[in-house]
mmCIF file of C-alpha atoms in Angstrom:
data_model
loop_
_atom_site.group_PDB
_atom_site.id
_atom_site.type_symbol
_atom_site.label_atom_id
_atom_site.label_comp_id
_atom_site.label_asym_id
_atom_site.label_seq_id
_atom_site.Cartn_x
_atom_site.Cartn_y
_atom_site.Cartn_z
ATOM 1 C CA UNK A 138 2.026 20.482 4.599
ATOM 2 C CA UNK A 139 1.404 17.232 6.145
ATOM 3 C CA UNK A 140 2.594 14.150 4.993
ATOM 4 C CA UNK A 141 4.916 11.016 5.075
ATOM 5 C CA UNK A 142 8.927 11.651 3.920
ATOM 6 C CA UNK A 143 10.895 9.075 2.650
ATOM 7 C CA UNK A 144 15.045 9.779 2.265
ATOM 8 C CA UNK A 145 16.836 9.124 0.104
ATOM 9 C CA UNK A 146 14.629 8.465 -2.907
ATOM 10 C CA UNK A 147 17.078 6.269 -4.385
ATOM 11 C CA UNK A 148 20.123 3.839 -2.662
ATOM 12 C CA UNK A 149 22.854 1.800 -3.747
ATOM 13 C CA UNK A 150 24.431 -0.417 -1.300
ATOM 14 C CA UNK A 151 26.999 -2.966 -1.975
ATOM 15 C CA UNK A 152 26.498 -6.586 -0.568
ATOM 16 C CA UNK A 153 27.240 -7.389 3.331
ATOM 17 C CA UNK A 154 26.575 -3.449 4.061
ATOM 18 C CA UNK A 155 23.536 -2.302 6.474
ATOM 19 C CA UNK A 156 21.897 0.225 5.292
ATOM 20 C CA UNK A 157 19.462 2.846 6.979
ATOM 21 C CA UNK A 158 15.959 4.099 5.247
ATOM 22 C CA UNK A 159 14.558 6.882 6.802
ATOM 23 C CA UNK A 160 10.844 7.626 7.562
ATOM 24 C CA UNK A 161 9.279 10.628 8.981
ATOM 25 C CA UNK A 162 5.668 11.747 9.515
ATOM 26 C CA UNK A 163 4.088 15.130 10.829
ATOM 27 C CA UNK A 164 0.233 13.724 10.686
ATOM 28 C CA UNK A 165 0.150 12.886 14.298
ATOM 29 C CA UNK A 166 -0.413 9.269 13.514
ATOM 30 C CA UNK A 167 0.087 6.433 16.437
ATOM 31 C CA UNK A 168 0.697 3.637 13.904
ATOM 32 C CA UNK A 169 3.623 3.056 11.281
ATOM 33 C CA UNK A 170 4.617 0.794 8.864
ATOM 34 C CA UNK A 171 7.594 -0.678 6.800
ATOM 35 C CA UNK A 172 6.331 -2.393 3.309
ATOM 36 C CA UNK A 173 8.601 -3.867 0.711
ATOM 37 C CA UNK A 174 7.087 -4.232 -2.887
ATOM 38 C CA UNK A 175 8.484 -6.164 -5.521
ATOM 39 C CA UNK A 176 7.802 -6.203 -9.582
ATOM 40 C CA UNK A 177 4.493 -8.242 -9.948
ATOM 41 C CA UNK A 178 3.729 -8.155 -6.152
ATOM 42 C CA UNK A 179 1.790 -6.516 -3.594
ATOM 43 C CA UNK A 180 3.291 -4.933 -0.651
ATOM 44 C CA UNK A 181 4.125 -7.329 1.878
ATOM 45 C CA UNK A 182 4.438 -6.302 5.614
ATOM 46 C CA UNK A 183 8.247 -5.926 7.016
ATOM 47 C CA UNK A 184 7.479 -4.338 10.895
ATOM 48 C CA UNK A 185 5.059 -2.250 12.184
ATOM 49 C CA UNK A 186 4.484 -0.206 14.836
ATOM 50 C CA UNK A 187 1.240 0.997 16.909
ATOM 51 C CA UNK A 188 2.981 3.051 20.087
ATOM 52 C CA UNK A 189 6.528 5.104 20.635
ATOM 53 C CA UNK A 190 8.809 2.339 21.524
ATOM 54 C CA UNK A 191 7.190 -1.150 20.684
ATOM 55 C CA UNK A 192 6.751 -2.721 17.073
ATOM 56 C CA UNK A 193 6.437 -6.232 15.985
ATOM 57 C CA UNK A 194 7.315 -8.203 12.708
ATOM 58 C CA UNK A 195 5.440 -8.645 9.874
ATOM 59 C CA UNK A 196 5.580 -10.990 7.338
ATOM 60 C CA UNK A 197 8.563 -10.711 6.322
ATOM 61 C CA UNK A 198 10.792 -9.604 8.736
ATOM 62 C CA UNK A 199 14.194 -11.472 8.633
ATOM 63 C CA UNK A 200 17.237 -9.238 7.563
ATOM 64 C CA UNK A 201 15.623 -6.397 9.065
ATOM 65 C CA UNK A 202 15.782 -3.879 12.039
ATOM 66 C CA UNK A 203 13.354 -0.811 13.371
ATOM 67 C CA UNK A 204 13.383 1.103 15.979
ATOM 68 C CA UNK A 205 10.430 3.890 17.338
ATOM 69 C CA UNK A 206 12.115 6.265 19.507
ATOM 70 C CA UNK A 207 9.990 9.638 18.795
ATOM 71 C CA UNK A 208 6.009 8.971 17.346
ATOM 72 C CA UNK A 209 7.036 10.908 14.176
ATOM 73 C CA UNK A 210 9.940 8.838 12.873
ATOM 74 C CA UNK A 211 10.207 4.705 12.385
ATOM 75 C CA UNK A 212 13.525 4.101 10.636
ATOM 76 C CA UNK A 213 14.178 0.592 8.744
ATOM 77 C CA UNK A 214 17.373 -0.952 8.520
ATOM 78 C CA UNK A 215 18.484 -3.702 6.315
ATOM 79 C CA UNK A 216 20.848 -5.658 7.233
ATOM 80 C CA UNK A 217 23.601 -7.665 5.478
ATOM 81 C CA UNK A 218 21.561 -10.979 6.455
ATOM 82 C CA UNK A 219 18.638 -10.002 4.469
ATOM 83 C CA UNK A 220 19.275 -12.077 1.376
ATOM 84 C CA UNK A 221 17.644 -10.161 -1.675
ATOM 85 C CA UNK A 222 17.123 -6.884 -0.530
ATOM 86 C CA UNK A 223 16.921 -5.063 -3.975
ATOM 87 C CA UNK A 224 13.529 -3.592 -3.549
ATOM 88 C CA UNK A 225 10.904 -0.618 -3.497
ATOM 89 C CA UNK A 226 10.543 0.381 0.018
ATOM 90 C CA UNK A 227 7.220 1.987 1.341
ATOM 91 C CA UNK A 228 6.305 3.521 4.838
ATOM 92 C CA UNK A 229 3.306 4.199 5.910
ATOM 93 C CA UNK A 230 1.205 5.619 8.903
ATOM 94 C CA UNK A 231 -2.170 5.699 10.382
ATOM 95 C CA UNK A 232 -4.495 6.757 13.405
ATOM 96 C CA UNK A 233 -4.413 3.806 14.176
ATOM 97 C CA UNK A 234 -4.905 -0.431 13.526
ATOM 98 C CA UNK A 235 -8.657 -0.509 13.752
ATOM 99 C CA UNK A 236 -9.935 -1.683 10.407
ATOM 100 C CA UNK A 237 -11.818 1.905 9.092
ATOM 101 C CA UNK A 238 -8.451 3.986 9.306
ATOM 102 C CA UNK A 239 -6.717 4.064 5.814
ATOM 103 C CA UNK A 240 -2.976 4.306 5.867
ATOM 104 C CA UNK A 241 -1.470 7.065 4.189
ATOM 105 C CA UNK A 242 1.867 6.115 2.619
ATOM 106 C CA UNK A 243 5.165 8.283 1.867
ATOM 107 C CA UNK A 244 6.317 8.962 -1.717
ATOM 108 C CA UNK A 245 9.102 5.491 -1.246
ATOM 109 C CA UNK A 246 13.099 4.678 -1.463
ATOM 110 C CA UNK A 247 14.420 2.611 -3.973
ATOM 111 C CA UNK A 248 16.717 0.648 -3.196
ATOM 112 C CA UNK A 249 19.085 -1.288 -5.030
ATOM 113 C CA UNK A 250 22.219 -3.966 -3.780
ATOM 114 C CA UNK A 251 24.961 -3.854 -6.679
ATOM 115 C CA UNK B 158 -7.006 -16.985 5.864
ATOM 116 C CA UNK B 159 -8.108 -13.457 4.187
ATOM 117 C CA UNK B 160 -7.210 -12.568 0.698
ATOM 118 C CA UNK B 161 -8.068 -10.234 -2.021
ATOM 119 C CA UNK B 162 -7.891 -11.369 -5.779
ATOM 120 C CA UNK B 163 -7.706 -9.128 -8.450
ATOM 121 C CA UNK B 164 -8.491 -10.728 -11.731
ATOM 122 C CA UNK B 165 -6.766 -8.642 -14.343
ATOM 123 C CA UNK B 166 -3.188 -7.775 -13.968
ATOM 124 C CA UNK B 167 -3.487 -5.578 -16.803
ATOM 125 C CA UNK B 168 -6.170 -3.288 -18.483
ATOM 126 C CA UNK B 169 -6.166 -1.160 -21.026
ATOM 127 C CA UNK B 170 -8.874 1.338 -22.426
ATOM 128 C CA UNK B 171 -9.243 4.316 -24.776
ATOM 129 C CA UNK B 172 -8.964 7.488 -23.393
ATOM 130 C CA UNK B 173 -12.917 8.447 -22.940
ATOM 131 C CA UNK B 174 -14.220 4.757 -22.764
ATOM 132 C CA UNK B 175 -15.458 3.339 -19.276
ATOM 133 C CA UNK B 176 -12.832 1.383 -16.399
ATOM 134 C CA UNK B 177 -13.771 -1.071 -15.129
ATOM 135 C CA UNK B 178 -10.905 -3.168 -12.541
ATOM 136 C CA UNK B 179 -12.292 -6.042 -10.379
ATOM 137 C CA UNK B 180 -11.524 -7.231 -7.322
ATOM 138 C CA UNK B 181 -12.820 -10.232 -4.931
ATOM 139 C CA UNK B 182 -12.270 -10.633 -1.256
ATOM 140 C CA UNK B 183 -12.429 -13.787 0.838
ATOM 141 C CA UNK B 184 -15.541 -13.447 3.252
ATOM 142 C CA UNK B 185 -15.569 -12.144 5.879
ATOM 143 C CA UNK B 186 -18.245 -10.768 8.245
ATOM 144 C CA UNK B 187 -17.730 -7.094 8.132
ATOM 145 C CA UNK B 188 -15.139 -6.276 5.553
ATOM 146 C CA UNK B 189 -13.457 -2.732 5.295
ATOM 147 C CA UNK B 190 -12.098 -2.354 1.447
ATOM 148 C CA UNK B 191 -9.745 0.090 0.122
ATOM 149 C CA UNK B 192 -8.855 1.221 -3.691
ATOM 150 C CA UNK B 193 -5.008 2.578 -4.076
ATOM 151 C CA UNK B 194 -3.503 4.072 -6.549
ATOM 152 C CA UNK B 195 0.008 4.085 -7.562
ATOM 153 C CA UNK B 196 1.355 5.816 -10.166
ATOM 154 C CA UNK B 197 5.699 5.324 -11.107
ATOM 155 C CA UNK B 198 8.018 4.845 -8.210
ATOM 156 C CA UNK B 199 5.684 7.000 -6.428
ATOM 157 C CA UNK B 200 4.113 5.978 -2.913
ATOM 158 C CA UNK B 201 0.243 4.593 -2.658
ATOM 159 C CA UNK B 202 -2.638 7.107 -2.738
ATOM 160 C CA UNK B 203 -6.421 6.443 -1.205
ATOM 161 C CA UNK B 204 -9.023 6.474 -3.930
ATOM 162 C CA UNK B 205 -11.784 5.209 -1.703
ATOM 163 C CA UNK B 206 -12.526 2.937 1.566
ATOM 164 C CA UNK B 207 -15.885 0.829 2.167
ATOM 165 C CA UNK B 208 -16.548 0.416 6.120
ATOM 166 C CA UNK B 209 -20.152 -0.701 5.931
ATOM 167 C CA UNK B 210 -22.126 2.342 5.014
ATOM 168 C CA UNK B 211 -23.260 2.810 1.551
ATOM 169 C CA UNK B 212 -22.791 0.102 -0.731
ATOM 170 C CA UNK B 213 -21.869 2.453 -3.908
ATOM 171 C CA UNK B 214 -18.305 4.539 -2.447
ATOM 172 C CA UNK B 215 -17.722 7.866 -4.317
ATOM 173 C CA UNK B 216 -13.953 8.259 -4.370
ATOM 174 C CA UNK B 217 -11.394 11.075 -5.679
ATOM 175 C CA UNK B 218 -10.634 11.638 -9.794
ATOM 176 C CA UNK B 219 -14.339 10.432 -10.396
ATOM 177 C CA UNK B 220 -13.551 6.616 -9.249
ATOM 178 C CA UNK B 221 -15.987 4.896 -7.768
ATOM 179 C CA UNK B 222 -16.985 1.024 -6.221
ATOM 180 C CA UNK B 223 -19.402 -0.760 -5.377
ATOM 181 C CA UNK B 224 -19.879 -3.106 -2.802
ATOM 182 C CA UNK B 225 -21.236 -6.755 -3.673
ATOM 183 C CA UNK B 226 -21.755 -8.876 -0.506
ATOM 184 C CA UNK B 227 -23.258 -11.781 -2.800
ATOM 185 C CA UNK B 228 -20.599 -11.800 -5.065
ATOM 186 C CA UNK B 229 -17.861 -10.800 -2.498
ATOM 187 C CA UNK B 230 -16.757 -8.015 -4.770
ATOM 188 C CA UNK B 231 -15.486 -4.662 -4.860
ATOM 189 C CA UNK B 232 -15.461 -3.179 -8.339
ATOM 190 C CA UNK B 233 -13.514 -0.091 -9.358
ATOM 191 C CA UNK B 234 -15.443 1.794 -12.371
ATOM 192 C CA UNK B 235 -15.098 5.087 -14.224
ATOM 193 C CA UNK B 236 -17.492 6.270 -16.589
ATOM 194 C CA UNK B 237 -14.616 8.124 -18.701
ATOM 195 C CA UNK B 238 -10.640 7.257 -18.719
ATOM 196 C CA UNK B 239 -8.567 9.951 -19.104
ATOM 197 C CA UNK B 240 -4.585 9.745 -19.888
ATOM 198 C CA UNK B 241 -3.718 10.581 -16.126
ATOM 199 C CA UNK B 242 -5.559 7.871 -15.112
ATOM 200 C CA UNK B 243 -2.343 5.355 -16.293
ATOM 201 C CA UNK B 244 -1.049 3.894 -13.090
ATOM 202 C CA UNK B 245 -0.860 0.665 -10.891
ATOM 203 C CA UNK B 246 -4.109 0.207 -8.793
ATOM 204 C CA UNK B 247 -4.276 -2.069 -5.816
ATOM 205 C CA UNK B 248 -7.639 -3.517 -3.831
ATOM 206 C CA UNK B 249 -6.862 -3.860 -0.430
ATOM 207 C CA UNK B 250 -8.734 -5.664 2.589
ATOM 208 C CA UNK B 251 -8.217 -4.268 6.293
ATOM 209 C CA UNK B 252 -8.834 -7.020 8.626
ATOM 210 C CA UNK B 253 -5.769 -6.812 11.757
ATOM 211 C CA UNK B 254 -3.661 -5.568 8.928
ATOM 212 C CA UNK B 255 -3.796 -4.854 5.458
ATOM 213 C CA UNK B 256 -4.282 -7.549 2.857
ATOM 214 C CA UNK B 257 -3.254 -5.840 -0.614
ATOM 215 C CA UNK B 258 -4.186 -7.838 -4.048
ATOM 216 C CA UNK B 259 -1.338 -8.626 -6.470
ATOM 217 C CA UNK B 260 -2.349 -5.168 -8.417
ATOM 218 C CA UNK B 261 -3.758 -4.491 -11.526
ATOM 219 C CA UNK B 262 -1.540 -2.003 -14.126
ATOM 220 C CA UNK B 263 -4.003 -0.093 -16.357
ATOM 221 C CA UNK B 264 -2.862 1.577 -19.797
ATOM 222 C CA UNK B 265 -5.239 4.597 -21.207
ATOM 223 C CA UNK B 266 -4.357 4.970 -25.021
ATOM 224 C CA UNK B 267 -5.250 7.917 -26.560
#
C-alpha cells in the first residue's frame, strides 16, 4: 500500500524535553510537509521541503527542527523553545509545489506537553 | 494576501437532506481549489481539486463543487447526507503553498 506514516499516534512529553515525530512516505513524492493544527484552526505551515536535503520555514517555524536526509522520510522535532507545543501534528507530501498537485497527508501524531 | 473564508463553522443536516458548505477565496487570477475532509484525529483526505477545467468538480462519496468566478466561490454540495458523512471539512487555496480556511464541522442527525 502506498501512503504517508505517522509514529507514534499519540505523545506525551514533559516541558523543556525535545521530542522527535516521525514521518515516512513510499509515494515517491519530491515535496513534504510539517503542519500543526489547533482546536478551531486550520493547519498552519511549520517547514517544508521540495528536494533531499534542503527545506525552508513556514509560518510558524520557531521551536522547531527538520531534517531531509533520504526523499522518503522528513522528521520534525520540537524543541524545548517552542512555547505551546500541545498540538495535532500533520505531514504531508506531494509531486511537487506547483499549484494542481494535491497533497496527500498521513493519518497524524498527537501530541501533548504535561 | 490570499485567503479562503469559510462562512459556517458548523452545519448540521438530517441524514437524507441536501449539504451544502461554502467557501470564498480572495481573487486571484487562476485559482486551484481543494475540498478536504477530516474525520477524528485522523489525517486530511482529497474530496476534490478545481485547476481550471470544468467549472462543476465531481469528487469522491458523491461530493461535488462548483466553481463561481463572479462570486469567488467554491461551494461543497451533496444531494443526500448520510451518517458517515460527520466530519471536519476544510476549503483550501493552492497558490505557492496551501492556504486552508478555518474549517467547517458538519453534524448528520439521523
Amino acid at each position: 500500500d502506498g501512503g504517508i506514516t505517522q509514529s507514534p499516534k499519540y505523545l506525551f512529553r514533559k516541558e523543556g524535553q525535545n521530542v522527535t515525530l516521525s514521518c515516512e512516505q513510499n509515494l515517491n513524492h519530491d515535496a513534504m510537509y510539517w503542519y500543526r493544527q489547533d482546536p478551531g484552526q486550520g493547519l498552519r505551515l511549520i517547514y517544508y521541503s521540495q528536494i533531499v536535503n534542503d527545506f525552508q520555514k513556514g509560518d510558524i517555524a520557531e521551536g522547531y527542527s527538520v531534517s531531509r536526509e533520504k526523499k522518503e522520510s522528513f522528521p520534525l522535532t520540537v524543541t524545548s523553545a517552542q512555547k505551546n507545543p500541545t498540538a495535532f501534528y500533520l505531514c504531508a507530501s506531494s509531486r511537487g509545489r506547483t499549484r494542481d498537485n494535491e497533497q496527500f497527508f498521513g493519518p497524524g501524531t498527537r501530541l501533548t506537553v504535561l | 494576501a490570499q485567503s479562503v473564508t469559510q462562512l459556517d463553522s458548523h452545519v448540521s443536516v438530517s441524514e437524507g437532506t441536501p449539504v451544502l458548505l461554502r467557501c470564498n477565496y480572495s481573487s486571484s487570477y487562476s485559482p486551484s481549489l481543494f475540498w478536504y475532509v477530516q474525520h477524528p484525529n485522523k489525517g486530511l483526505q482529497l474530496l476534490l481539486k478545481y485547476t481550471s477545467a470544468a467549472t462543476l468538480v465531481k469528487g469522491i462519496n458523491g461530493f461535488e463543487a462548483e466553481f463561481k468566478k463572479s462570486e469567488t466561490s467554491f461551494h461543497l454540495t451533496k444531494p443526500s447526507a448520510h451518517m458517515s458523512d460527520a466530519a471536519e471539512y476544510f476549503c483550501v487555496h493552492n497558490t505557492d503553498k496551501l492556504i486552508f480556511g478555518t474549517g467547517t464541522r458538519l453534524q448528520v442527525f439521523p
